[in-house]
XYZ file of C-alpha atoms in Angstrom:
361
model
C 4.401 -5.367 10.517
C 7.917 -7.492 10.089
C 7.461 -11.429 11.058
C 10.293 -13.762 11.893
C 11.981 -14.644 8.731
C 13.076 -18.381 8.078
C 17.344 -18.590 7.315
C 18.591 -21.342 5.367
C 22.305 -21.467 4.367
C 24.092 -22.335 1.650
C 23.571 -25.760 1.846
C 20.920 -26.284 3.059
C 17.357 -25.059 0.863
C 14.822 -27.314 1.226
C 11.979 -25.242 4.122
C 8.916 -25.961 5.325
C 7.710 -22.919 5.260
C 4.161 -20.980 4.932
C 4.441 -17.639 3.693
C 2.521 -14.719 4.755
C 0.131 -12.507 3.734
C 0.246 -8.283 4.925
C 4.621 -8.082 5.609
C 7.474 -8.041 3.462
C 8.871 -10.905 2.098
C 12.347 -9.333 2.197
C 14.190 -6.149 4.239
C 13.503 -3.035 3.054
C 16.504 -0.781 2.956
C 16.116 2.853 4.110
C 14.272 4.574 0.802
C 15.337 7.238 -1.098
C 14.391 10.650 -0.821
C 13.806 10.473 -4.970
C 14.544 8.123 -7.601
C 14.902 9.382 -11.279
C 13.804 6.924 -13.412
C 17.655 5.583 -15.619
C 15.312 4.335 -18.047
C 13.102 4.826 -20.207
C 9.250 2.338 -19.794
C 9.465 0.824 -23.317
C 6.959 -2.824 -24.448
C 9.934 -6.035 -23.724
C 10.362 -7.488 -27.659
C 9.509 -10.749 -26.419
C 8.256 -13.108 -28.430
C 4.030 -13.026 -28.643
C 3.545 -15.260 -31.635
C 5.165 -18.216 -29.807
C 4.374 -17.844 -26.211
C 0.988 -20.032 -25.169
C -1.858 -18.369 -24.916
C -2.215 -18.863 -20.652
C -4.789 -20.295 -19.045
C -8.100 -19.163 -19.132
C -10.966 -19.545 -15.850
C -12.499 -22.584 -14.647
C -15.359 -20.987 -14.049
C -18.543 -19.684 -16.986
C -18.798 -16.823 -14.372
C -16.585 -13.725 -14.252
C -15.704 -10.957 -12.045
C -18.592 -8.725 -13.904
C -21.318 -10.666 -12.325
C -20.066 -10.108 -8.436
C -20.466 -6.017 -9.213
C -23.691 -5.546 -8.764
C -23.573 -8.031 -5.454
C -20.458 -5.616 -4.117
C -22.395 -2.553 -4.398
C -24.534 -3.429 -2.407
C -21.803 -4.590 0.250
C -20.067 -0.555 -0.179
C -23.373 0.825 -0.115
C -22.460 2.170 -3.240
C -21.646 2.593 -6.944
C -17.820 0.580 -7.376
C -15.705 -0.063 -10.408
C -13.636 -3.698 -11.101
C -10.269 -2.061 -10.615
C -8.605 -5.507 -10.980
C -8.260 -8.825 -12.155
C -4.583 -9.888 -10.229
C -4.364 -9.030 -6.645
C -3.243 -5.866 -5.234
C 0.157 -4.715 -3.909
C -0.422 -1.282 -2.465
C -0.048 -2.518 1.267
C 0.115 -5.512 0.567
C 4.371 -8.106 1.408
C 7.013 -7.027 -1.721
C 6.868 -9.960 -3.053
C 3.304 -9.556 -4.383
C 3.532 -7.176 -7.588
C 5.169 -9.594 -10.916
C 5.429 -13.318 -11.300
C 3.345 -14.136 -7.948
C -0.028 -12.135 -8.832
C -0.544 -14.447 -12.015
C -0.352 -17.452 -9.639
C -4.612 -17.772 -9.431
C -5.398 -17.007 -12.913
C -2.943 -19.075 -14.172
C -4.874 -21.608 -11.962
C -7.991 -20.408 -13.577
C -9.303 -18.885 -10.671
C -10.512 -15.336 -10.106
C -9.811 -12.942 -8.463
C -11.556 -9.864 -8.573
C -11.341 -6.100 -6.991
C -13.590 -3.612 -7.241
C -13.535 -0.314 -5.280
C -10.051 0.978 -4.120
C -8.437 -1.898 -3.534
C -5.512 -0.695 -5.726
C -5.001 2.235 -3.472
C -6.330 1.413 -0.447
C -8.472 4.696 -0.401
C -12.391 4.342 0.271
C -14.344 1.405 0.050
C -13.547 -1.385 -1.243
C -13.545 -5.294 -1.011
C -11.747 -8.530 -3.237
C -13.669 -11.935 -4.156
C -10.435 -14.686 -4.627
C -11.945 -18.571 -6.503
C -9.920 -21.179 -6.599
C -10.906 -24.047 -7.933
C -9.747 -27.332 -6.449
C -9.440 -25.710 -2.869
C -10.043 -27.497 -0.614
C -6.353 -28.037 0.568
C -6.275 -24.425 1.204
C -8.704 -24.480 3.639
C -6.995 -26.919 5.670
C -4.170 -25.045 5.579
C -5.653 -22.320 5.888
C -7.447 -23.411 9.609
C -3.614 -25.060 10.486
C -2.463 -21.382 10.743
C -6.232 -19.549 12.610
C -7.708 -22.703 13.579
C -11.223 -23.698 11.741
C -13.429 -22.717 14.761
C -15.430 -19.197 14.243
C -14.385 -15.800 13.482
C -15.181 -12.482 13.409
C -16.519 -11.640 10.489
C -16.445 -7.606 10.813
C -14.909 -5.623 12.964
C -14.627 -1.894 13.548
C -12.538 0.012 11.458
C -11.758 3.770 11.735
C -15.047 4.696 11.163
C -16.249 2.520 9.082
C -16.368 -1.969 9.440
C -14.071 -4.580 7.413
C -15.948 -7.530 6.665
C -14.328 -10.911 5.857
C -15.509 -14.580 4.661
C -14.389 -17.895 3.732
C -15.249 -20.797 3.155
C -14.809 -23.810 0.752
C -17.852 -24.014 -1.908
C -18.479 -26.663 -4.619
C -15.447 -27.185 -3.990
C -13.883 -23.955 -4.136
C -11.992 -21.801 -2.159
C -13.977 -18.747 -2.006
C -12.095 -15.871 -0.235
C -14.132 -12.177 0.832
C -12.377 -9.012 1.945
C -13.850 -5.556 1.960
C -13.134 -2.578 4.021
C -14.777 0.822 4.281
C -18.538 -0.536 5.328
C -19.692 2.920 6.268
C -22.629 1.282 8.294
C -24.093 2.559 12.361
C -23.597 -1.173 13.408
C -22.077 -4.663 13.271
C -24.867 -5.883 12.798
C -25.830 -3.641 10.002
C -22.063 -4.823 8.996
C -23.231 -7.960 8.588
C -26.447 -8.119 7.309
C -24.456 -7.106 4.463
C -21.957 -9.085 5.165
C -24.464 -12.449 4.838
C -26.423 -11.453 1.607
C -22.974 -10.280 -0.134
C -22.017 -14.533 1.316
C -25.576 -15.390 -0.653
C -24.740 -13.670 -4.134
C -21.171 -15.272 -4.366
C -22.381 -18.402 -3.539
C -25.311 -19.277 -6.455
C -22.609 -18.343 -8.672
C -20.168 -20.861 -7.132
C -23.390 -23.683 -6.609
C -24.551 -23.280 -10.143
C -21.753 -23.107 -12.496
C -18.736 -24.866 -10.493
C -15.646 -25.221 -12.109
C -14.728 -27.256 -14.728
C -12.203 -30.391 -14.405
C -9.862 -28.657 -17.312
C -7.137 -27.349 -14.880
C -4.097 -25.977 -18.004
C -1.008 -27.376 -17.653
C 2.690 -25.155 -18.805
C 3.705 -26.320 -21.822
C 6.067 -29.331 -22.357
C 8.847 -27.655 -23.824
C 8.743 -25.968 -20.484
C 12.237 -26.234 -18.781
C 11.382 -27.393 -14.658
C 12.248 -25.998 -11.454
C 13.429 -28.029 -9.311
C 15.531 -26.240 -6.503
C 13.762 -23.185 -6.078
C 15.616 -19.803 -5.645
C 18.687 -22.096 -4.424
C 18.938 -24.026 -8.348
C 17.880 -20.959 -10.276
C 19.637 -18.024 -8.583
C 22.581 -19.805 -6.503
C 24.092 -17.032 -3.505
C 27.591 -17.566 -4.451
C 27.132 -16.891 -8.588
C 24.917 -14.153 -7.771
C 27.356 -13.143 -4.766
C 30.016 -13.957 -8.656
C 27.543 -11.622 -10.689
C 27.526 -8.756 -8.109
C 30.715 -8.397 -7.305
C 29.361 -8.952 -3.408
C 30.846 -10.119 -0.532
C 28.871 -14.077 0.419
C 25.638 -14.188 0.115
C 22.889 -16.739 2.142
C 18.829 -16.885 1.165
C 16.466 -16.162 3.275
C 12.647 -17.011 3.085
C 9.437 -15.347 4.356
C 7.596 -17.088 7.070
C 4.590 -16.740 9.520
C 0.686 -16.352 8.802
C -1.401 -17.587 5.581
C -2.696 -15.817 2.222
C -4.206 -17.267 -0.427
C -2.055 -15.999 -2.714
C 1.144 -17.080 -1.176
C -0.408 -20.856 -0.693
C -1.328 -20.942 -4.366
C 2.075 -19.656 -5.361
C 4.184 -21.597 -3.242
C 1.928 -24.580 -2.714
C 0.232 -24.859 -6.234
C 3.153 -23.833 -8.371
C 6.164 -24.441 -5.725
C 8.291 -21.484 -6.631
C 8.597 -20.151 -2.858
C 9.735 -16.493 -3.075
C 13.264 -15.296 -1.313
C 15.856 -12.743 -0.673
C 19.188 -12.817 -0.999
C 21.998 -10.645 2.222
C 25.177 -10.695 2.939
C 26.715 -13.891 5.088
C 27.072 -12.299 8.835
C 25.015 -9.315 8.687
C 21.537 -8.559 9.995
C 19.656 -9.735 6.633
C 17.147 -6.307 7.359
C 19.924 -3.824 6.316
C 21.826 -6.447 4.337
C 19.830 -7.844 1.418
C 20.645 -7.275 -1.543
C 17.139 -8.232 -3.469
C 14.794 -10.522 -3.936
C 13.847 -13.629 -6.149
C 9.974 -14.513 -6.713
C 8.903 -16.869 -9.729
C 5.659 -18.381 -11.755
C 6.635 -21.390 -13.434
C 5.780 -21.814 -16.785
C 3.709 -18.463 -16.426
C 5.369 -16.921 -19.990
C 1.881 -15.886 -21.217
C 2.174 -13.144 -17.438
C 5.576 -12.646 -18.999
C 4.052 -11.155 -22.050
C 0.925 -9.634 -21.159
C 2.645 -7.812 -18.021
C 6.539 -6.995 -18.835
C 7.302 -3.567 -19.557
C 10.884 -2.714 -19.250
C 14.027 -1.760 -21.167
C 14.686 -4.758 -23.638
C 17.443 -6.781 -22.122
C 20.140 -8.479 -25.035
C 20.327 -12.572 -23.558
C 22.091 -15.127 -25.762
C 19.436 -17.724 -27.734
C 15.653 -17.387 -27.013
C 15.357 -16.099 -23.762
C 14.085 -12.372 -23.334
C 14.497 -9.986 -20.010
C 13.312 -6.168 -19.434
C 14.561 -3.744 -16.747
C 12.672 -0.601 -14.923
C 15.153 1.123 -12.732
C 13.035 4.314 -11.339
C 9.147 3.535 -12.204
C 8.115 1.537 -9.415
C 7.573 3.140 -5.525
C 8.228 -0.145 -3.617
C 11.077 -1.253 -5.664
C 14.985 1.174 -6.925
C 14.827 -1.466 -10.378
C 12.948 -4.591 -11.650
C 14.561 -7.013 -13.869
C 12.270 -9.114 -15.658
C 13.241 -12.522 -17.046
C 11.371 -15.027 -19.349
C 13.753 -18.611 -19.424
C 12.781 -22.000 -20.186
C 8.941 -21.158 -20.929
C 8.888 -19.047 -17.434
C 8.531 -16.040 -15.492
C 10.930 -14.991 -12.694
C 12.054 -11.347 -11.396
C 15.310 -10.192 -9.574
C 14.202 -6.472 -7.638
C 16.443 -4.764 -5.803
C 16.186 -1.818 -3.445
C 19.533 -1.166 -4.776
C 20.299 1.767 -7.194
C 22.819 0.495 -10.253
C 25.123 2.801 -11.154
C 24.717 1.035 -14.571
C 20.990 -0.235 -14.980
C 21.478 -2.376 -18.233
C 25.348 -4.332 -17.161
C 23.794 -4.530 -13.461
C 20.297 -6.004 -15.733
C 22.643 -7.918 -18.196
C 24.535 -9.873 -15.464
C 21.647 -10.167 -12.979
C 19.803 -12.284 -15.974
C 22.395 -13.817 -17.356
C 22.864 -15.229 -14.002
C 19.496 -16.237 -14.205
C 19.025 -17.818 -17.118
C 21.741 -20.476 -16.937
C 20.373 -21.376 -12.970
C 16.886 -21.972 -15.130
C 18.840 -24.057 -17.665
C 21.577 -25.795 -16.124
């Protein structure tokens, strides 16, 4: 489902927006029947020896410690699928830099079962240190009253839980719980909550919060400063562009990205045309995310002057026709588009150079 979108003019980029969960951050164009890869996927040549090692978890426990708890909740053997938020079935802005916002804060994301592909039983645990603000923000959207914890979902049950435990935001999302009734589902949920709580209470988050290296270039103006619409239009040779932002709903992934890292995603569309049909792409970024870029980005290298780096991947993703990942000033920025460029390397070079210019001023 798509939610209302906040639109701003070229000269007014200061908005108070709550980022949504489970909806697209940018209007999607009609998918083509097939996307033949136009470039190969290979490691991007980033200077790993000079990159900051990045943050570590602020907890003395880790995702594998919850395996038994989740197995009992789902009623069978499970495996740890991922330690970044899922992208399948979620908002498209979540792929790339946004996936690493919680780990960069020293938090945990633990996905078990089939959470990455949406099949079968699955469960995801989020643990975010210093989470009182997240609890307050969530209550402003959904209220602070008692919520249904387990609900029928097709032939099974889905169960959720959110709370502040020992100063940390804790959330459990689960689906595919095959039991006969809601009472049995809630009994399993209570047992899982007890297991998660026991770790948080016994081993609360440390006070040692990671900060980006001092040489990281500050990103103070968000999308409008990184990639001004007029600069993007010039690079693309397109008509006048404007910026739009996703709005409505709430999720811990979005809250962490926006409230903790001041990195509100945005999309660009042609002025005077329906944003849902005229989007030329979207921009996401993670200030200080050089460590994640080095760890996660693959693609064909894009040559840039100086010490910045970029890589392009086209035809390799179900979500986008092309993504261009840029490491500039110590931050990870991603341009993603449904447009299939005639010349991906030339297109990527133009976009990457425009982003670098915006970051470095």
